[in-house]
Amino acid sequence: MVSESQSRRRVLGGLVAAGGALAVGTAATPASAASGTRPTVVLVHGVFADASGWNEVASRLLKAGYDVIAPANPPRDLAGDAAYVSSVVATFPGPVILVGHSYGGEVITNAALANPNVKALVYVAAFAPDKGETALDLAGQFPGSQLPSALVTRPYPIPGSSDPGIDGYIDPAKFHDVFAQDLPRSLTRVMAVSQRPGSIGGLGSPSGVPAWKSLPSWYVVAGADRVIPPAVQRFMAKRAGSKAVEAKGASHVVMMSRPDTVVRQIEAAYRATR
């Protein structure tokens, strides 16, 4: 006779085994690799947001037949974050388009070179740094960012270090007006309390050799961005040789307020590199 605890263990073991098989199968043979018709689109979020910020873009891409993954970007240190995203990309044997928003742009700039299957980069109101530059340097290169006066900092422990790290949040009272002024306040109130902070150390880390020097890139400029001034975005897009479009009046979260514009740039990248 099987005891209740044995039965629970068997059920749990079956679920774990099934989940592991599913994960391995998905990573090994994504639909795009099998069909040869669409790349996998990897959507990398930035600071003060999370992967759910890509929901509107992801739903449109899925409907169009793309494989999509929006991994949880750690925003702790640039080298580690880029290595993590690179490890996700490495699980896909077929072509990949890397898409980054905000700090996520800096991450894909550093993650792409380790994976020859990356065919294109798409920057969405994102940092596209050159070697040695930091996100903090670039954000202040032209006037207009309202982020510095809206930041709230909190310490967090770093294993093996007596000095804490410092996380930056946007003050919830200022979140709507600074980060997402073109979205409903009913939505931004929830975004503000669930925002993913970014390490100040990570934002101040120098970037490595940029992938945009060897890969084609596309850019969506958010025309009313109050985090990364539009002038900074235009400068980075021009320097990288990106094929850029500007979403007039769009806030920093242009992928949420103008998802069709972002999807068109991703599809343009696919058509140019297939």
mmCIF file of N, CA, C and O in Angstrom, residues 55-150:
data_model
loop_
_atom_site.group_PDB
_atom_site.id
_atom_site.type_symbol
_atom_site.label_atom_id
_atom_site.label_comp_id
_atom_site.label_asym_id
_atom_site.label_seq_id
_atom_site.Cartn_x
_atom_site.Cartn_y
_atom_site.Cartn_z
ATOM 1 N N ASN A 55 4.788 42.960 -22.697
ATOM 2 C CA ASN A 55 3.616 42.132 -22.995
ATOM 3 C C ASN A 55 2.940 42.492 -24.315
ATOM 4 O O ASN A 55 2.578 41.609 -25.098
ATOM 5 N N GLU A 56 2.756 43.784 -24.560
ATOM 6 C CA GLU A 56 2.060 44.189 -25.784
ATOM 7 C C GLU A 56 2.885 43.866 -27.026
ATOM 8 O O GLU A 56 2.351 43.452 -28.060
ATOM 9 N N VAL A 57 4.190 44.061 -26.937
ATOM 10 C CA VAL A 57 5.074 43.715 -28.051
ATOM 11 C C VAL A 57 5.100 42.203 -28.246
ATOM 12 O O VAL A 57 4.971 41.702 -29.370
ATOM 13 N N ALA A 58 5.258 41.465 -27.155
ATOM 14 C CA ALA A 58 5.347 40.004 -27.252
ATOM 15 C C ALA A 58 4.076 39.403 -27.845
ATOM 16 O O ALA A 58 4.156 38.485 -28.681
ATOM 17 N N SER A 59 2.916 39.893 -27.448
ATOM 18 C CA SER A 59 1.673 39.324 -27.959
ATOM 19 C C SER A 59 1.557 39.512 -29.469
ATOM 20 O O SER A 59 1.099 38.618 -30.194
ATOM 21 N N ARG A 60 2.019 40.649 -29.972
ATOM 22 C CA ARG A 60 1.973 40.898 -31.411
ATOM 23 C C ARG A 60 2.976 40.011 -32.158
ATOM 24 O O ARG A 60 2.674 39.503 -33.238
ATOM 25 N N LEU A 61 4.153 39.843 -31.574
ATOM 26 C CA LEU A 61 5.152 38.994 -32.216
ATOM 27 C C LEU A 61 4.713 37.538 -32.251
ATOM 28 O O LEU A 61 4.903 36.840 -33.259
ATOM 29 N N LEU A 62 4.128 37.072 -31.177
ATOM 30 C CA LEU A 62 3.636 35.701 -31.137
ATOM 31 C C LEU A 62 2.552 35.484 -32.190
ATOM 32 O O LEU A 62 2.540 34.460 -32.885
ATOM 33 N N LYS A 63 1.670 36.449 -32.314
ATOM 34 C CA LYS A 63 0.606 36.345 -33.316
ATOM 35 C C LYS A 63 1.176 36.292 -34.725
ATOM 36 O O LYS A 63 0.628 35.635 -35.620
ATOM 37 N N ALA A 64 2.306 36.979 -34.937
ATOM 38 C CA ALA A 64 2.950 37.003 -36.255
ATOM 39 C C ALA A 64 3.817 35.771 -36.514
ATOM 40 O O ALA A 64 4.377 35.630 -37.602
ATOM 41 N N GLY A 65 3.950 34.885 -35.533
ATOM 42 C CA GLY A 65 4.672 33.635 -35.748
ATOM 43 C C GLY A 65 6.090 33.591 -35.241
ATOM 44 O O GLY A 65 6.824 32.635 -35.527
ATOM 45 N N TYR A 66 6.513 34.596 -34.477
ATOM 46 C CA TYR A 66 7.864 34.589 -33.924
ATOM 47 C C TYR A 66 7.901 33.790 -32.625
ATOM 48 O O TYR A 66 6.920 33.744 -31.869
ATOM 49 N N ASP A 67 9.039 33.177 -32.348
ATOM 50 C CA ASP A 67 9.313 32.675 -31.006
ATOM 51 C C ASP A 67 9.823 33.843 -30.179
ATOM 52 O O ASP A 67 10.628 34.653 -30.665
ATOM 53 N N VAL A 68 9.379 33.933 -28.950
ATOM 54 C CA VAL A 68 9.695 35.091 -28.114
ATOM 55 C C VAL A 68 10.065 34.626 -26.712
ATOM 56 O O VAL A 68 9.447 33.703 -26.169
ATOM 57 N N ILE A 69 11.054 35.274 -26.130
ATOM 58 C CA ILE A 69 11.354 35.090 -24.713
ATOM 59 C C ILE A 69 11.728 36.451 -24.145
ATOM 60 O O ILE A 69 12.440 37.226 -24.778
ATOM 61 N N ALA A 70 11.209 36.745 -22.963
ATOM 62 C CA ALA A 70 11.535 37.992 -22.268
ATOM 63 C C ALA A 70 12.104 37.618 -20.899
ATOM 64 O O ALA A 70 11.379 37.551 -19.910
ATOM 65 N N PRO A 71 13.405 37.364 -20.841
ATOM 66 C CA PRO A 71 14.008 36.914 -19.587
ATOM 67 C C PRO A 71 14.039 38.017 -18.536
ATOM 68 O O PRO A 71 13.943 39.205 -18.853
ATOM 69 N N ALA A 72 14.172 37.602 -17.292
ATOM 70 C CA ALA A 72 14.278 38.555 -16.185
ATOM 71 C C ALA A 72 15.717 39.048 -16.090
ATOM 72 O O ALA A 72 16.604 38.320 -15.660
ATOM 73 N N ASN A 73 15.941 40.270 -16.524
ATOM 74 C CA ASN A 73 17.264 40.888 -16.453
ATOM 75 C C ASN A 73 17.573 41.224 -14.993
ATOM 76 O O ASN A 73 16.796 41.947 -14.353
ATOM 77 N N PRO A 74 18.697 40.768 -14.431
ATOM 78 C CA PRO A 74 18.938 40.969 -13.005
ATOM 79 C C PRO A 74 19.138 42.410 -12.535
ATOM 80 O O PRO A 74 18.890 42.702 -11.379
ATOM 81 N N PRO A 75 19.499 43.381 -13.388
ATOM 82 C CA PRO A 75 20.154 44.668 -13.199
ATOM 83 C C PRO A 75 20.976 44.817 -11.920
ATOM 84 O O PRO A 75 20.660 45.601 -11.051
ATOM 85 N N ARG A 76 22.082 44.059 -11.846
ATOM 86 C CA ARG A 76 22.975 44.120 -10.692
ATOM 87 C C ARG A 76 24.351 44.652 -11.098
ATOM 88 O O ARG A 76 24.834 45.618 -10.544
ATOM 89 N N ASP A 77 25.002 44.004 -12.072
ATOM 90 C CA ASP A 77 26.251 44.538 -12.617
ATOM 91 C C ASP A 77 26.277 44.204 -14.091
ATOM 92 O O ASP A 77 25.776 43.156 -14.514
ATOM 93 N N LEU A 78 26.833 45.094 -14.886
ATOM 94 C CA LEU A 78 26.736 44.977 -16.329
ATOM 95 C C LEU A 78 27.332 43.677 -16.844
ATOM 96 O O LEU A 78 26.721 42.986 -17.668
ATOM 97 N N ALA A 79 28.521 43.331 -16.376
ATOM 98 C CA ALA A 79 29.163 42.107 -16.865
ATOM 99 C C ALA A 79 28.322 40.878 -16.535
ATOM 100 O O ALA A 79 28.128 39.999 -17.382
ATOM 101 N N GLY A 80 27.816 40.824 -15.321
ATOM 102 C CA GLY A 80 26.996 39.681 -14.927
ATOM 103 C C GLY A 80 25.671 39.633 -15.653
ATOM 104 O O GLY A 80 25.205 38.560 -16.056
ATOM 105 N N ASP A 81 25.040 40.793 -15.823
ATOM 106 C CA ASP A 81 23.758 40.840 -16.526
ATOM 107 C C ASP A 81 23.929 40.428 -17.985
ATOM 108 O O ASP A 81 23.109 39.681 -18.537
ATOM 109 N N ALA A 82 25.003 40.906 -18.625
ATOM 110 C CA ALA A 82 25.254 40.543 -20.018
ATOM 111 C C ALA A 82 25.550 39.052 -20.143
ATOM 112 O O ALA A 82 25.105 38.395 -21.094
ATOM 113 N N ALA A 83 26.298 38.506 -19.193
ATOM 114 C CA ALA A 83 26.612 37.078 -19.227
ATOM 115 C C ALA A 83 25.342 36.249 -19.071
ATOM 116 O O ALA A 83 25.182 35.207 -19.723
ATOM 117 N N TYR A 84 24.443 36.721 -18.210
ATOM 118 C CA TYR A 84 23.181 35.989 -18.016
ATOM 119 C C TYR A 84 22.347 35.982 -19.294
ATOM 120 O O TYR A 84 21.880 34.937 -19.755
ATOM 121 N N VAL A 85 22.167 37.151 -19.902
ATOM 122 C CA VAL A 85 21.387 37.226 -21.139
ATOM 123 C C VAL A 85 22.061 36.418 -22.244
ATOM 124 O O VAL A 85 21.401 35.721 -23.023
ATOM 125 N N SER A 86 23.384 36.480 -22.311
ATOM 126 C CA SER A 86 24.120 35.689 -23.289
ATOM 127 C C SER A 86 23.860 34.202 -23.104
ATOM 128 O O SER A 86 23.726 33.452 -24.085
ATOM 129 N N SER A 87 23.774 33.764 -21.861
ATOM 130 C CA SER A 87 23.529 32.339 -21.591
ATOM 131 C C SER A 87 22.131 31.926 -22.055
ATOM 132 O O SER A 87 21.922 30.795 -22.499
ATOM 133 N N VAL A 88 21.170 32.846 -21.941
ATOM 134 C CA VAL A 88 19.819 32.561 -22.441
ATOM 135 C C VAL A 88 19.847 32.437 -23.966
ATOM 136 O O VAL A 88 19.290 31.503 -24.546
ATOM 137 N N VAL A 89 20.508 33.386 -24.617
ATOM 138 C CA VAL A 89 20.596 33.374 -26.083
ATOM 139 C C VAL A 89 21.254 32.087 -26.571
ATOM 140 O O VAL A 89 20.861 31.514 -27.597
ATOM 141 N N ALA A 90 22.234 31.612 -25.842
ATOM 142 C CA ALA A 90 22.987 30.423 -26.258
ATOM 143 C C ALA A 90 22.135 29.161 -26.280
ATOM 144 O O ALA A 90 22.534 28.152 -26.884
ATOM 145 N N THR A 91 20.972 29.183 -25.640
ATOM 146 C CA THR A 91 20.109 27.994 -25.644
ATOM 147 C C THR A 91 19.318 27.862 -26.937
ATOM 148 O O THR A 91 18.653 26.847 -27.135
ATOM 149 N N PHE A 92 19.386 28.855 -27.814
ATOM 150 C CA PHE A 92 18.637 28.808 -29.071
ATOM 151 C C PHE A 92 19.598 28.573 -30.231
ATOM 152 O O PHE A 92 20.464 29.407 -30.501
ATOM 153 N N PRO A 93 19.466 27.459 -30.949
ATOM 154 C CA PRO A 93 20.393 27.170 -32.043
ATOM 155 C C PRO A 93 20.119 27.981 -33.302
ATOM 156 O O PRO A 93 20.998 28.125 -34.148
ATOM 157 N N GLY A 94 18.914 28.500 -33.442
ATOM 158 C CA GLY A 94 18.563 29.255 -34.635
ATOM 159 C C GLY A 94 18.880 30.730 -34.498
ATOM 160 O O GLY A 94 19.453 31.176 -33.500
ATOM 161 N N PRO A 95 18.517 31.522 -35.515
ATOM 162 C CA PRO A 95 18.801 32.956 -35.483
ATOM 163 C C PRO A 95 18.052 33.667 -34.374
ATOM 164 O O PRO A 95 16.936 33.288 -34.000
ATOM 165 N N VAL A 96 18.678 34.723 -33.856
ATOM 166 C CA VAL A 96 18.125 35.498 -32.744
ATOM 167 C C VAL A 96 18.192 36.984 -33.075
ATOM 168 O O VAL A 96 19.184 37.454 -33.645
ATOM 169 N N ILE A 97 17.141 37.703 -32.732
ATOM 170 C CA ILE A 97 17.167 39.162 -32.746
ATOM 171 C C ILE A 97 17.109 39.613 -31.294
ATOM 172 O O ILE A 97 16.199 39.232 -30.548
ATOM 173 N N LEU A 98 18.097 40.398 -30.882
ATOM 174 C CA LEU A 98 18.155 40.903 -29.508
ATOM 175 C C LEU A 98 17.546 42.296 -29.448
ATOM 176 O O LEU A 98 17.919 43.187 -30.227
ATOM 177 N N VAL A 99 16.618 42.479 -28.524
ATOM 178 C CA VAL A 99 15.922 43.753 -28.370
ATOM 179 C C VAL A 99 16.116 44.235 -26.942
ATOM 180 O O VAL A 99 15.872 43.489 -25.989
ATOM 181 N N GLY A 100 16.568 45.475 -26.766
ATOM 182 C CA GLY A 100 16.812 45.994 -25.423
ATOM 183 C C GLY A 100 16.133 47.323 -25.185
ATOM 184 O O GLY A 100 16.134 48.195 -26.054
ATOM 185 N N HIS A 101 15.545 47.469 -24.010
ATOM 186 C CA HIS A 101 14.945 48.738 -23.595
ATOM 187 C C HIS A 101 15.788 49.353 -22.490
ATOM 188 O O HIS A 101 16.205 48.673 -21.549
ATOM 189 N N SER A 102 16.086 50.650 -22.603
ATOM 190 C CA SER A 102 16.776 51.387 -21.560
ATOM 191 C C SER A 102 18.121 50.721 -21.230
ATOM 192 O O SER A 102 18.943 50.500 -22.113
ATOM 193 N N TYR A 103 18.362 50.377 -19.967
ATOM 194 C CA TYR A 103 19.595 49.685 -19.582
ATOM 195 C C TYR A 103 19.728 48.341 -20.304
ATOM 196 O O TYR A 103 20.836 47.857 -20.537
ATOM 197 N N GLY A 104 18.600 47.755 -20.700
ATOM 198 C CA GLY A 104 18.644 46.515 -21.466
ATOM 199 C C GLY A 104 19.397 46.676 -22.769
ATOM 200 O O GLY A 104 19.960 45.711 -23.297
ATOM 201 N N GLY A 105 19.429 47.898 -23.322
ATOM 202 C CA GLY A 105 20.216 48.149 -24.518
ATOM 203 C C GLY A 105 21.697 47.991 -24.258
ATOM 204 O O GLY A 105 22.449 47.468 -25.097
ATOM 205 N N GLU A 106 22.145 48.445 -23.095
ATOM 206 C CA GLU A 106 23.558 48.270 -22.733
ATOM 207 C C GLU A 106 23.872 46.795 -22.547
ATOM 208 O O GLU A 106 24.954 46.320 -22.920
ATOM 209 N N VAL A 107 22.916 46.060 -21.987
ATOM 210 C CA VAL A 107 23.121 44.627 -21.779
ATOM 211 C C VAL A 107 23.258 43.896 -23.114
ATOM 212 O O VAL A 107 24.186 43.099 -23.301
ATOM 213 N N ILE A 108 22.368 44.160 -24.072
ATOM 214 C CA ILE A 108 22.474 43.442 -25.351
ATOM 215 C C ILE A 108 23.713 43.872 -26.130
ATOM 216 O O ILE A 108 24.289 43.077 -26.871
ATOM 217 N N THR A 109 24.147 45.112 -25.945
ATOM 218 C CA THR A 109 25.376 45.581 -26.590
ATOM 219 C C THR A 109 26.561 44.729 -26.176
ATOM 220 O O THR A 109 27.480 44.481 -26.964
ATOM 221 N N ASN A 110 26.556 44.268 -24.938
ATOM 222 C CA ASN A 110 27.655 43.467 -24.405
ATOM 223 C C ASN A 110 27.413 41.965 -24.498
ATOM 224 O O ASN A 110 28.365 41.189 -24.447
ATOM 225 N N ALA A 111 26.153 41.556 -24.650
ATOM 226 C CA ALA A 111 25.830 40.121 -24.670
ATOM 227 C C ALA A 111 25.918 39.507 -26.050
ATOM 228 O O ALA A 111 26.164 38.302 -26.194
ATOM 229 N N ALA A 112 25.731 40.308 -27.090
ATOM 230 C CA ALA A 112 25.549 39.750 -28.430
ATOM 231 C C ALA A 112 26.806 39.101 -28.999
ATOM 232 O O ALA A 112 26.724 38.096 -29.719
ATOM 233 N N LEU A 113 27.971 39.662 -28.723
ATOM 234 C CA LEU A 113 29.189 39.208 -29.389
ATOM 235 C C LEU A 113 29.553 37.764 -29.072
ATOM 236 O O LEU A 113 30.251 37.111 -29.843
ATOM 237 N N ALA A 114 29.092 37.256 -27.939
ATOM 238 C CA ALA A 114 29.420 35.884 -27.559
ATOM 239 C C ALA A 114 28.570 34.851 -28.298
ATOM 240 O O ALA A 114 28.816 33.651 -28.170
ATOM 241 N N ASN A 115 27.587 35.314 -29.080
ATOM 242 C CA ASN A 115 26.653 34.399 -29.735
ATOM 243 C C ASN A 115 26.555 34.706 -31.225
ATOM 244 O O ASN A 115 25.926 35.687 -31.628
ATOM 245 N N PRO A 116 27.177 33.876 -32.067
ATOM 246 C CA PRO A 116 27.157 34.144 -33.503
ATOM 247 C C PRO A 116 25.784 34.030 -34.138
ATOM 248 O O PRO A 116 25.592 34.460 -35.278
ATOM 249 N N ASN A 117 24.809 33.463 -33.419
ATOM 250 C CA ASN A 117 23.455 33.355 -33.976
ATOM 251 C C ASN A 117 22.657 34.646 -33.853
ATOM 252 O O ASN A 117 21.550 34.755 -34.386
ATOM 253 N N VAL A 118 23.197 35.656 -33.165
ATOM 254 C CA VAL A 118 22.517 36.953 -33.097
ATOM 255 C C VAL A 118 22.700 37.663 -34.431
ATOM 256 O O VAL A 118 23.826 37.914 -34.864
ATOM 257 N N LYS A 119 21.587 37.991 -35.061
ATOM 258 C CA LYS A 119 21.630 38.579 -36.399
ATOM 259 C C LYS A 119 21.402 40.088 -36.401
ATOM 260 O O LYS A 119 21.793 40.776 -37.350
ATOM 261 N N ALA A 120 20.759 40.607 -35.367
ATOM 262 C CA ALA A 120 20.433 42.031 -35.365
ATOM 263 C C ALA A 120 20.170 42.495 -33.942
ATOM 264 O O ALA A 120 19.807 41.706 -33.056
ATOM 265 N N LEU A 121 20.345 43.794 -33.737
ATOM 266 C CA LEU A 121 20.055 44.450 -32.464
ATOM 267 C C LEU A 121 18.960 45.489 -32.692
ATOM 268 O O LEU A 121 18.984 46.209 -33.693
ATOM 269 N N VAL A 122 18.029 45.552 -31.760
ATOM 270 C CA VAL A 122 16.995 46.588 -31.821
ATOM 271 C C VAL A 122 16.992 47.321 -30.481
ATOM 272 O O VAL A 122 16.775 46.700 -29.429
ATOM 273 N N TYR A 123 17.258 48.613 -30.529
ATOM 274 C CA TYR A 123 17.300 49.449 -29.330
ATOM 275 C C TYR A 123 15.974 50.202 -29.204
ATOM 276 O O TYR A 123 15.519 50.839 -30.163
ATOM 277 N N VAL A 124 15.377 50.139 -28.026
ATOM 278 C CA VAL A 124 14.077 50.766 -27.784
ATOM 279 C C VAL A 124 14.247 51.759 -26.636
ATOM 280 O O VAL A 124 14.324 51.363 -25.471
ATOM 281 N N ALA A 125 14.362 53.058 -26.976
ATOM 282 C CA ALA A 125 14.649 54.078 -25.957
ATOM 283 C C ALA A 125 15.759 53.571 -25.043
ATOM 284 O O ALA A 125 15.643 53.575 -23.815
ATOM 285 N N ALA A 126 16.858 53.137 -25.662
ATOM 286 C CA ALA A 126 17.849 52.329 -24.957
ATOM 287 C C ALA A 126 19.248 52.909 -25.065
ATOM 288 O O ALA A 126 19.565 53.660 -25.987
ATOM 289 N N PHE A 127 20.082 52.497 -24.126
ATOM 290 C CA PHE A 127 21.498 52.847 -24.177
ATOM 291 C C PHE A 127 22.209 51.963 -25.201
ATOM 292 O O PHE A 127 22.051 50.746 -25.208
ATOM 293 N N ALA A 128 22.996 52.604 -26.063
ATOM 294 C CA ALA A 128 23.852 51.898 -27.024
ATOM 295 C C ALA A 128 25.261 52.443 -26.842
ATOM 296 O O ALA A 128 25.751 53.235 -27.643
ATOM 297 N N PRO A 129 25.939 52.044 -25.774
ATOM 298 C CA PRO A 129 27.225 52.658 -25.423
ATOM 299 C C PRO A 129 28.368 52.182 -26.296
ATOM 300 O O PRO A 129 28.344 51.095 -26.880
ATOM 301 N N ASP A 130 29.391 53.005 -26.377
ATOM 302 C CA ASP A 130 30.658 52.610 -26.963
ATOM 303 C C ASP A 130 31.533 52.060 -25.838
ATOM 304 O O ASP A 130 31.188 52.172 -24.644
ATOM 305 N N LYS A 131 32.668 51.498 -26.201
ATOM 306 C CA LYS A 131 33.554 50.918 -25.204
ATOM 307 C C LYS A 131 33.991 51.976 -24.189
ATOM 308 O O LYS A 131 34.404 53.077 -24.552
ATOM 309 N N GLY A 132 33.874 51.614 -22.901
ATOM 310 C CA GLY A 132 34.296 52.497 -21.817
ATOM 311 C C GLY A 132 33.222 53.439 -21.317
ATOM 312 O O GLY A 132 33.386 54.052 -20.260
ATOM 313 N N GLU A 133 32.129 53.579 -22.047
ATOM 314 C CA GLU A 133 31.056 54.484 -21.614
ATOM 315 C C GLU A 133 30.148 53.790 -20.599
ATOM 316 O O GLU A 133 30.038 52.561 -20.569
ATOM 317 N N THR A 134 29.480 54.584 -19.777
ATOM 318 C CA THR A 134 28.515 54.058 -18.822
ATOM 319 C C THR A 134 27.145 54.648 -19.108
ATOM 320 O O THR A 134 27.009 55.696 -19.754
ATOM 321 N N ALA A 135 26.123 53.977 -18.601
ATOM 322 C CA ALA A 135 24.758 54.481 -18.763
ATOM 323 C C ALA A 135 24.605 55.847 -18.104
ATOM 324 O O ALA A 135 23.945 56.744 -18.647
ATOM 325 N N LEU A 136 25.218 56.020 -16.939
ATOM 326 C CA LEU A 136 25.100 57.298 -16.236
ATOM 327 C C LEU A 136 25.759 58.421 -17.029
ATOM 328 O O LEU A 136 25.233 59.539 -17.096
ATOM 329 N N ASP A 137 26.908 58.122 -17.638
ATOM 330 C CA ASP A 137 27.578 59.134 -18.472
ATOM 331 C C ASP A 137 26.687 59.551 -19.638
ATOM 332 O O ASP A 137 26.507 60.742 -19.916
ATOM 333 N N LEU A 138 26.143 58.588 -20.322
ATOM 334 C CA LEU A 138 25.345 58.869 -21.509
ATOM 335 C C LEU A 138 24.063 59.624 -21.168
ATOM 336 O O LEU A 138 23.670 60.545 -21.882
ATOM 337 N N ALA A 139 23.413 59.232 -20.069
ATOM 338 C CA ALA A 139 22.144 59.872 -19.703
ATOM 339 C C ALA A 139 22.319 61.365 -19.472
ATOM 340 O O ALA A 139 21.395 62.150 -19.717
ATOM 341 N N GLY A 140 23.512 61.771 -19.009
ATOM 342 C CA GLY A 140 23.752 63.178 -18.732
ATOM 343 C C GLY A 140 24.473 63.924 -19.831
ATOM 344 O O GLY A 140 24.849 65.087 -19.653
ATOM 345 N N GLN A 141 24.660 63.269 -20.988
ATOM 346 C CA GLN A 141 25.431 63.890 -22.063
ATOM 347 C C GLN A 141 24.691 65.074 -22.687
ATOM 348 O O GLN A 141 25.312 66.022 -23.176
ATOM 349 N N PHE A 142 23.349 65.004 -22.680
ATOM 350 C CA PHE A 142 22.518 66.119 -23.116
ATOM 351 C C PHE A 142 21.534 66.424 -22.000
ATOM 352 O O PHE A 142 21.133 65.529 -21.244
ATOM 353 N N PRO A 143 21.109 67.668 -21.854
ATOM 354 C CA PRO A 143 20.162 68.003 -20.792
ATOM 355 C C PRO A 143 18.779 67.429 -21.056
ATOM 356 O O PRO A 143 18.438 67.102 -22.196
ATOM 357 N N GLY A 144 17.999 67.325 -19.997
ATOM 358 C CA GLY A 144 16.603 66.939 -20.169
ATOM 359 C C GLY A 144 16.129 65.789 -19.315
ATOM 360 O O GLY A 144 14.919 65.587 -19.155
ATOM 361 N N SER A 145 17.041 64.989 -18.733
ATOM 362 C CA SER A 145 16.600 63.872 -17.912
ATOM 363 C C SER A 145 16.043 64.366 -16.577
ATOM 364 O O SER A 145 16.673 65.178 -15.889
ATOM 365 N N GLN A 146 14.887 63.872 -16.206
ATOM 366 C CA GLN A 146 14.285 64.191 -14.915
ATOM 367 C C GLN A 146 14.544 63.082 -13.891
ATOM 368 O O GLN A 146 14.046 63.150 -12.764
ATOM 369 N N LEU A 147 15.316 62.086 -14.283
ATOM 370 C CA LEU A 147 15.533 60.942 -13.398
ATOM 371 C C LEU A 147 16.334 61.279 -12.140
ATOM 372 O O LEU A 147 15.954 60.832 -11.050
ATOM 373 N N PRO A 148 17.438 62.040 -12.219
ATOM 374 C CA PRO A 148 18.253 62.232 -11.012
ATOM 375 C C PRO A 148 17.474 62.750 -9.807
ATOM 376 O O PRO A 148 17.682 62.280 -8.675
ATOM 377 N N SER A 149 16.574 63.688 -10.015
ATOM 378 C CA SER A 149 15.830 64.271 -8.891
ATOM 379 C C SER A 149 14.683 63.378 -8.421
ATOM 380 O O SER A 149 14.053 63.665 -7.401
ATOM 381 N N ALA A 150 14.416 62.291 -9.162
ATOM 382 C CA ALA A 150 13.314 61.398 -8.797
ATOM 383 C C ALA A 150 13.795 60.112 -8.139
ATOM 384 O O ALA A 150 12.982 59.295 -7.717
#
